[in-house]
Coordinates of N, CA and C in Angstrom, one line a residue:
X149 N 125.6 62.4 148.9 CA 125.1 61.1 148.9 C 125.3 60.4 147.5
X150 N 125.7 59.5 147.4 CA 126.3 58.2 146.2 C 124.7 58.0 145.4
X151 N 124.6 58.3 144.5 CA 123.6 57.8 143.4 C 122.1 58.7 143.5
X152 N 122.6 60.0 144.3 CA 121.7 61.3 144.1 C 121.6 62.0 142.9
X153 N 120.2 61.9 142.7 CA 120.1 62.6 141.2 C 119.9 63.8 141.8
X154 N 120.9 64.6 140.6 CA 120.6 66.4 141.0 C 119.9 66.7 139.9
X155 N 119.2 68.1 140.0 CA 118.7 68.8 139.0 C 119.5 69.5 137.9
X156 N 118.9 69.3 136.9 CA 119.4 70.0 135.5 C 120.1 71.2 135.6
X157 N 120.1 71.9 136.4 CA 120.2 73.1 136.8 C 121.7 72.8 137.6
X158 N 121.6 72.3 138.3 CA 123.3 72.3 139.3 C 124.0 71.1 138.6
X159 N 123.7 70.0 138.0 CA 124.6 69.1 137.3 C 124.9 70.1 136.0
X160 N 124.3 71.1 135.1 CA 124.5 72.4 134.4 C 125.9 73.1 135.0
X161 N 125.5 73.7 136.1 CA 126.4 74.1 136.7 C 128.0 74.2 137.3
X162 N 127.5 72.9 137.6 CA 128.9 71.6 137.5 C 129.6 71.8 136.9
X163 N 129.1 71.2 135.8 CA 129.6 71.1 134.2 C 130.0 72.5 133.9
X164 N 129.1 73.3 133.6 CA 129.7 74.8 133.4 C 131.2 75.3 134.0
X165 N 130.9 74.7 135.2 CA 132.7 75.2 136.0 C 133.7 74.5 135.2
X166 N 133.6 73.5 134.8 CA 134.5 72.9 134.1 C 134.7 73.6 133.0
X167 N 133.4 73.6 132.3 CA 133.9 74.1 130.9 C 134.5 75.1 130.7
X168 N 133.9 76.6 132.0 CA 134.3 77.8 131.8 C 136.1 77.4 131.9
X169 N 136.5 76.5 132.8 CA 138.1 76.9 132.5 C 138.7 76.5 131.6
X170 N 137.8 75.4 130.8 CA 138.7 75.4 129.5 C 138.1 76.3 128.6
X171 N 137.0 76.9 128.7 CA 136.8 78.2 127.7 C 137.8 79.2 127.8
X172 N 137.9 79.2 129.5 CA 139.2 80.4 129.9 C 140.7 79.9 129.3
X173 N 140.7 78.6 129.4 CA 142.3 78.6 128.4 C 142.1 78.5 127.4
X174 N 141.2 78.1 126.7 CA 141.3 78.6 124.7 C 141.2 80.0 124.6
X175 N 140.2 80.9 125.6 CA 140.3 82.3 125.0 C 141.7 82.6 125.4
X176 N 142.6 82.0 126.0 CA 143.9 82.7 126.2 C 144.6 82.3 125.1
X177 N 144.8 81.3 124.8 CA 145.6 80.2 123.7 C 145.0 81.1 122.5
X178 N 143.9 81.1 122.2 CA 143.7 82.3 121.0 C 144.4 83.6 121.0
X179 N 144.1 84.7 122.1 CA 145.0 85.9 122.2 C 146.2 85.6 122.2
X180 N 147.0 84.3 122.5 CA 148.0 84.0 122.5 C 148.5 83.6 120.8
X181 N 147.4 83.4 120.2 CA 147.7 82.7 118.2 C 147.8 84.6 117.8
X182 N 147.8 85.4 118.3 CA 148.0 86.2 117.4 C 149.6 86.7 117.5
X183 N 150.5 86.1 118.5 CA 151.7 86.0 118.0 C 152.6 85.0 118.1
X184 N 151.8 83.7 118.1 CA 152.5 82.7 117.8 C 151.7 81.4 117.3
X185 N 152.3 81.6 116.3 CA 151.1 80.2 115.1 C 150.6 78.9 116.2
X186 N 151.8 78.1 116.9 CA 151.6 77.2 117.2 C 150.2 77.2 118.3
X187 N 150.3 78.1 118.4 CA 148.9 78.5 119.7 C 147.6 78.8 119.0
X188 N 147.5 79.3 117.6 CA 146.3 79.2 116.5 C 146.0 77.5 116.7
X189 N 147.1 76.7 116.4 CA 146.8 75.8 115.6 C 145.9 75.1 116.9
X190 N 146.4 75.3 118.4 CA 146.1 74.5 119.4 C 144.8 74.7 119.8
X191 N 144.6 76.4 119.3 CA 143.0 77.0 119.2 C 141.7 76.5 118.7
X192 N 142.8 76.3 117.6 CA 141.5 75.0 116.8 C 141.4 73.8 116.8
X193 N 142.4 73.1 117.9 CA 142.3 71.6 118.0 C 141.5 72.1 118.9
X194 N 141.5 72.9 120.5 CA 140.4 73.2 121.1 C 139.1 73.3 121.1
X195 N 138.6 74.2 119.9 CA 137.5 74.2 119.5 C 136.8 73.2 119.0
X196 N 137.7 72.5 117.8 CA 137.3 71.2 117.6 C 136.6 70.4 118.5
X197 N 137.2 70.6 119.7 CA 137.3 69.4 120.7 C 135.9 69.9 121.4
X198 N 135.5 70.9 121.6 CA 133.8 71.6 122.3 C 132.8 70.5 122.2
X199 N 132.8 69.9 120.8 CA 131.5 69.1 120.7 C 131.5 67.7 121.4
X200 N 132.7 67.7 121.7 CA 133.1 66.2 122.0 C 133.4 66.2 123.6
X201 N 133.2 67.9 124.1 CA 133.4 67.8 125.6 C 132.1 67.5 126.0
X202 N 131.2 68.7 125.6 CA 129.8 68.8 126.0 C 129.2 67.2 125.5
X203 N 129.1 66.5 124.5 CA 129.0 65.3 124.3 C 129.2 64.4 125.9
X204 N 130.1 64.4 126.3 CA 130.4 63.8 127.5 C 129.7 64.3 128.8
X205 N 129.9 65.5 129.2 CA 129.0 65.8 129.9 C 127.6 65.7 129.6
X206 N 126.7 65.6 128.4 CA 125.4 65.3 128.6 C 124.9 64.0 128.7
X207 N 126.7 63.2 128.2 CA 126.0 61.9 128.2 C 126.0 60.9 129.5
X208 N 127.1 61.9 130.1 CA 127.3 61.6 131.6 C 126.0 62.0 132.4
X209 N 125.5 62.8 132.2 CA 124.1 63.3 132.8 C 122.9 62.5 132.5
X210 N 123.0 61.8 131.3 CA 122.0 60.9 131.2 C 122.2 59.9 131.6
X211 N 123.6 58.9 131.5 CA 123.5 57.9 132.3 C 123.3 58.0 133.7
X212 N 123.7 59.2 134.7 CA 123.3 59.6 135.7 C 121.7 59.4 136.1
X213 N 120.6 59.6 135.0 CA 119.4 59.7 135.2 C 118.7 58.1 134.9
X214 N 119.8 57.5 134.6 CA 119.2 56.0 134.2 C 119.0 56.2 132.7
X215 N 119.0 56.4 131.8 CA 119.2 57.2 130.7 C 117.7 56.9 130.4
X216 N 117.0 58.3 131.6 CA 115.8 58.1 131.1 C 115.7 60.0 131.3
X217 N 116.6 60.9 131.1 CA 116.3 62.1 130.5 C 115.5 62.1 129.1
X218 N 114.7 63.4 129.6 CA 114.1 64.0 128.3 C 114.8 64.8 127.3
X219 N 114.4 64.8 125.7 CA 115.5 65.4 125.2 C 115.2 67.5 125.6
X220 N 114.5 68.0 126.2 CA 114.6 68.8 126.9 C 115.5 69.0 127.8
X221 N 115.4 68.0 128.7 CA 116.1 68.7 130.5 C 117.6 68.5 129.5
X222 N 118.1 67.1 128.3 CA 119.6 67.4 128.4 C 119.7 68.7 127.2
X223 N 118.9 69.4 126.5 CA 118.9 70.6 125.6 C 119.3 71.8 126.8
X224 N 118.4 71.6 127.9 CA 118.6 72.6 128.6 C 120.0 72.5 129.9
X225 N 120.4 71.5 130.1 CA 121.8 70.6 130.8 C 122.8 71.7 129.8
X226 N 122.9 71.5 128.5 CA 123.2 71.6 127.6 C 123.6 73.5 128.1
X227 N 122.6 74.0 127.6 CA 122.4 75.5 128.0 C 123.1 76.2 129.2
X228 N 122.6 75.1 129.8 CA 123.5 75.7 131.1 C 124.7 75.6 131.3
X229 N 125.5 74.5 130.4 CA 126.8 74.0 130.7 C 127.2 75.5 130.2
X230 N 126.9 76.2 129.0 CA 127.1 77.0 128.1 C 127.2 78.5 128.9
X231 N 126.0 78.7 129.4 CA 125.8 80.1 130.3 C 126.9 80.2 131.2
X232 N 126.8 79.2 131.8 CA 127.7 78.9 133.2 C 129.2 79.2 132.7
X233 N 129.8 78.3 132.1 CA 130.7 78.4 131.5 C 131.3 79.6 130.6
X234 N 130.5 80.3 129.9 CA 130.8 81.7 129.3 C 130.8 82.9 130.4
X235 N 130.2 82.4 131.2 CA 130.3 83.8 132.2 C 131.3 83.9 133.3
X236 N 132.2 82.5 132.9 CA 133.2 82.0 133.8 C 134.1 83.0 133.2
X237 N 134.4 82.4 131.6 CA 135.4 82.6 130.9 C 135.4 84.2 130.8
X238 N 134.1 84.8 130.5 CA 134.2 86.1 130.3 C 134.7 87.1 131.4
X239 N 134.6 86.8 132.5 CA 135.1 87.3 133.4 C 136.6 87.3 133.3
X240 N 137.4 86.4 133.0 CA 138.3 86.1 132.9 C 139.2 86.7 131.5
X241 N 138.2 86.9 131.0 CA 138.4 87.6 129.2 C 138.4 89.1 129.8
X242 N 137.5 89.8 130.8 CA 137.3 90.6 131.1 C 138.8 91.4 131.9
X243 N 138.5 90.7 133.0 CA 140.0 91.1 133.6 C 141.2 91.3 132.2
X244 N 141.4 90.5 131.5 CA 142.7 90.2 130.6 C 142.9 91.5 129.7
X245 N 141.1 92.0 129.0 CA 141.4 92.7 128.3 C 141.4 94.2 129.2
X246 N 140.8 94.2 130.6 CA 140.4 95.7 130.9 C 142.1 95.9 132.0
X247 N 142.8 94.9 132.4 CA 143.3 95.5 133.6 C 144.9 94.9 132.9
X248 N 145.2 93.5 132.4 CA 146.3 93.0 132.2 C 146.9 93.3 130.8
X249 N 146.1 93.7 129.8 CA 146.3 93.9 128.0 C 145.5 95.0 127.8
X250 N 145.3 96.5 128.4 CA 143.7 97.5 127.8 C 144.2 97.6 126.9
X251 N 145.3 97.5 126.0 CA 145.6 97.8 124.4 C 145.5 97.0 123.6
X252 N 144.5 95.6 124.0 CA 145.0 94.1 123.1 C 144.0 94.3 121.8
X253 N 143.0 95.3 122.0 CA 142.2 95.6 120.6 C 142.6 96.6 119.9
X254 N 143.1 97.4 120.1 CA 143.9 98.3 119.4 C 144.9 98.0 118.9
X255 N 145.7 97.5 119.5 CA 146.9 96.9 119.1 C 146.6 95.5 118.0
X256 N 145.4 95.0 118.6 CA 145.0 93.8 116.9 C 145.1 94.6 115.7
X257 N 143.9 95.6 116.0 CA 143.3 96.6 115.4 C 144.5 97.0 114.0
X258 N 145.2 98.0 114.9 CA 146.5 98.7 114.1 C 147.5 97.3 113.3
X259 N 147.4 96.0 113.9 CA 147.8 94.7 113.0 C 147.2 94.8 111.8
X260 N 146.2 94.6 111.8 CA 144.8 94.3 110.7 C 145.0 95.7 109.9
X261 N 145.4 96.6 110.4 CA 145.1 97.7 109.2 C 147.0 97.5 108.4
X262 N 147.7 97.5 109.0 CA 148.8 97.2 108.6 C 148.8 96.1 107.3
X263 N 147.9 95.0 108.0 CA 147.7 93.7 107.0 C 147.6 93.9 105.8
X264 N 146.1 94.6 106.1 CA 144.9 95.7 104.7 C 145.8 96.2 104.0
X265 N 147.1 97.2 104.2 CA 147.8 97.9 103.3 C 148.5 97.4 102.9
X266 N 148.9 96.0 103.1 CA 150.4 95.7 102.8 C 149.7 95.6 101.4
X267 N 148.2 94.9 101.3 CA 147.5 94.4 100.1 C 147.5 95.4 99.1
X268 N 147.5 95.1 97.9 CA 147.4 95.6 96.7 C 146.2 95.3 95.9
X269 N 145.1 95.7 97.1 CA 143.7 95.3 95.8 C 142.5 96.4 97.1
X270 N 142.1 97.3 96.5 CA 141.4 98.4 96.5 C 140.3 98.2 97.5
X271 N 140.0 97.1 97.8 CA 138.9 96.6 98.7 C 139.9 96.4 99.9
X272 N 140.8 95.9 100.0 CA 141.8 95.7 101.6 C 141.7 97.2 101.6
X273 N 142.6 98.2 101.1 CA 142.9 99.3 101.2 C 141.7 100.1 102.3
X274 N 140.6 100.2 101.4 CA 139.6 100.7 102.0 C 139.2 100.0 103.3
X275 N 139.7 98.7 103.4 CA 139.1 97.9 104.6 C 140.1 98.9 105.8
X276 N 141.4 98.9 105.2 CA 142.6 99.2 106.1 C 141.8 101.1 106.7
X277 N 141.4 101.8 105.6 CA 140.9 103.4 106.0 C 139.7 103.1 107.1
X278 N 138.8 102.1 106.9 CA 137.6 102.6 107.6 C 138.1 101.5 109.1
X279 N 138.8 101.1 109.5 CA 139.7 100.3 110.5 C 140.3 101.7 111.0
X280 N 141.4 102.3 110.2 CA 141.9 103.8 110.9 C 140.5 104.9 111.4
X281 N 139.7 104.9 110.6 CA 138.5 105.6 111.6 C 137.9 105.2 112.5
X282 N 137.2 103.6 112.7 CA 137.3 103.3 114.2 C 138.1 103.9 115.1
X283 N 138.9 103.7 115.1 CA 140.5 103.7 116.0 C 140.2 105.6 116.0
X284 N 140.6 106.3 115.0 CA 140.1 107.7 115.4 C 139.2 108.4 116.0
X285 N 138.0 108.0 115.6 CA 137.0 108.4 116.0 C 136.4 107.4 117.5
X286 N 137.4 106.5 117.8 CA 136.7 106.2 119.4 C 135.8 105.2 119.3
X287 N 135.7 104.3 118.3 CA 134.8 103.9 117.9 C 134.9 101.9 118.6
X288 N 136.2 102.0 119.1 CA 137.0 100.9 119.3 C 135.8 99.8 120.2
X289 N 135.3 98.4 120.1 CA 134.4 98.3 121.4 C 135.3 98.0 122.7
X290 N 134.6 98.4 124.2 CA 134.8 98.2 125.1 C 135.2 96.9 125.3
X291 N 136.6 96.6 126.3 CA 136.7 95.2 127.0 C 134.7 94.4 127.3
X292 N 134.4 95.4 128.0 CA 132.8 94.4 128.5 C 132.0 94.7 127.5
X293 N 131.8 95.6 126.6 CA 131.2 95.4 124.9 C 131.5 94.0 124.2
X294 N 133.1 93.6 124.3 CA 133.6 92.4 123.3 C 133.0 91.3 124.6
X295 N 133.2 91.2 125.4 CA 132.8 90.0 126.2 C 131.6 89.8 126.6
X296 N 130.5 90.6 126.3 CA 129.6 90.7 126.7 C 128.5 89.8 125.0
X297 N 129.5 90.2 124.1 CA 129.1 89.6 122.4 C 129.8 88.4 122.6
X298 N 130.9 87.8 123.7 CA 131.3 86.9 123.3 C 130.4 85.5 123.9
X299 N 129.9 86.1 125.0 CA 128.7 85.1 126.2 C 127.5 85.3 125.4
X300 N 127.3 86.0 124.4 CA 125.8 85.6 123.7 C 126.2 85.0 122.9
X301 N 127.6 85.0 121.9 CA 127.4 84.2 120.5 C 127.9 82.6 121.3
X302 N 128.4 82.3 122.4 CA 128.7 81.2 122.9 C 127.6 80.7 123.5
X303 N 126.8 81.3 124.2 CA 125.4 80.7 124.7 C 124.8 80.4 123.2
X304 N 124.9 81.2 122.1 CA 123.2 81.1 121.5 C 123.9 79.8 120.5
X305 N 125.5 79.6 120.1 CA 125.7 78.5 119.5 C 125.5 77.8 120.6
X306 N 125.9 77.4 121.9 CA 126.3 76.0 122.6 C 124.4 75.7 122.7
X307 N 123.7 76.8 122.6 CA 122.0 76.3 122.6 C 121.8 75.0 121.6
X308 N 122.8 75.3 120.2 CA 122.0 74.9 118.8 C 123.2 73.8 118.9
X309 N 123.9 73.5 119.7 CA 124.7 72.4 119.5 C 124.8 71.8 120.6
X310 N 123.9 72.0 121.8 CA 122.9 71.1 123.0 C 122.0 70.4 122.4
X311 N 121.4 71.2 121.8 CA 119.8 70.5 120.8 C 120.7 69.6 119.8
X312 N 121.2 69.8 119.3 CA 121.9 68.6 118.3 C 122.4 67.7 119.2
X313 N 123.2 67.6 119.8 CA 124.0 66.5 120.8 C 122.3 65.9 121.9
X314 N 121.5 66.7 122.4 CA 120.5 65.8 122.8 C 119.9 65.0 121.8
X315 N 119.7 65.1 121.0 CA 118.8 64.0 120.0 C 120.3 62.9 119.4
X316 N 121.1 63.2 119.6 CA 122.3 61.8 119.3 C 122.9 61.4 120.8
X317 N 122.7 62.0 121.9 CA 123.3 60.9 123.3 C 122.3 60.1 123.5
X318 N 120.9 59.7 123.4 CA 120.1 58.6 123.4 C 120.6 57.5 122.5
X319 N 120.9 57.5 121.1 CA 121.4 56.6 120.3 C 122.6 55.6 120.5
X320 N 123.4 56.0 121.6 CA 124.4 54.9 122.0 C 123.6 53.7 122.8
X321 N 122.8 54.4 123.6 CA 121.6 52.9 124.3 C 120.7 52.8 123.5
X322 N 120.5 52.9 122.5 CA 119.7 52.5 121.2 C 120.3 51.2 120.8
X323 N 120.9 51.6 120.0 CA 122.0 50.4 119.5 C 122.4 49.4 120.3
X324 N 122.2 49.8 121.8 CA 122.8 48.3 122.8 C 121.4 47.2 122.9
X325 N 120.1 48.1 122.8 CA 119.2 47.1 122.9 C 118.7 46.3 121.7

């Protein structure tokens, strides 16, 4: 039905499907910047770009409400886009790392220690030995250990950068009146 308001919770949700697929193509475009620069650099125009997506979706959710949301329901709009969205991507991070790449941490891994030695200053060196003991002693984390850190540090930032973005998408109909 045309000009049904939904709940915070399923316009969240919404939103979240969207976002998780572009979470799911930066986390690729990233695993993709560790052998080719040009895909770093596109990593970080990506990220850049986070505050300015969610921006849109919350602001689309308030004009949706007549722009008479509370700065709660879009903090928590916010939240959800975040949850939704990370648990898209992680699944997707999950498959990549457990069934299509199981060597893609290891094989970082053994990069980075390689890096540490090439260095000539006593602190990489050591960084490069206690990197070789991970890796020996088993210590590597699981595909669903790393994805599972990657849906909390993405929820608990997109929390603190919902609450920021709700208190500045009221100020564009500020200024109009």
């Amino acid at each position: 039905m045309a000009g049904e308001l939904k709940s915070v919770y399923k316009r969240g949700a919404e939103d979240g499907l969207r976002f998780g697929i572009y979470l799911s193509v930066l986390y690729m475009v990233m695993i993709a910047g560790a052998s080719y620069s040009l895909a770093s650099l596109a990593a970080f125009v990506m990220i850049a770009a986070v505050p300015l997506i969610v921006y849109r979706f919350l602001r689309r959710g308030y004009v949706a409400e007549y722009e008479t949301s509370t700065f709660s329901s879009m903090w928590l709009h916010g939240i959800v886009i975040f949850f939704c969205g990370s648990m898209l991507a992680g699944v997707v991070l999950l498959v990549y790392l457990r069934w299509i790449n199981p060597d893609f941490v290891v094989n970082t891994l053994q990069r980075a220690i390689e890096l540490y030695d090439s260095i000539d200053v006593p602190q990489a060196k050591e960084t490069a030995k206690v990197l070789r003991q991970v890796i020996e002693q088993k210590l590597v984390p699981t595909p669903i250990e790393i994805v599972a850190q990657l849906i909390w540090l993405a929820v608990f930032s997109g929390s603190l950068l919902s609450m920021i973005l709700a208190l500045v998408v009221p100020l564009r109909s500020k200024k109009k009146q």
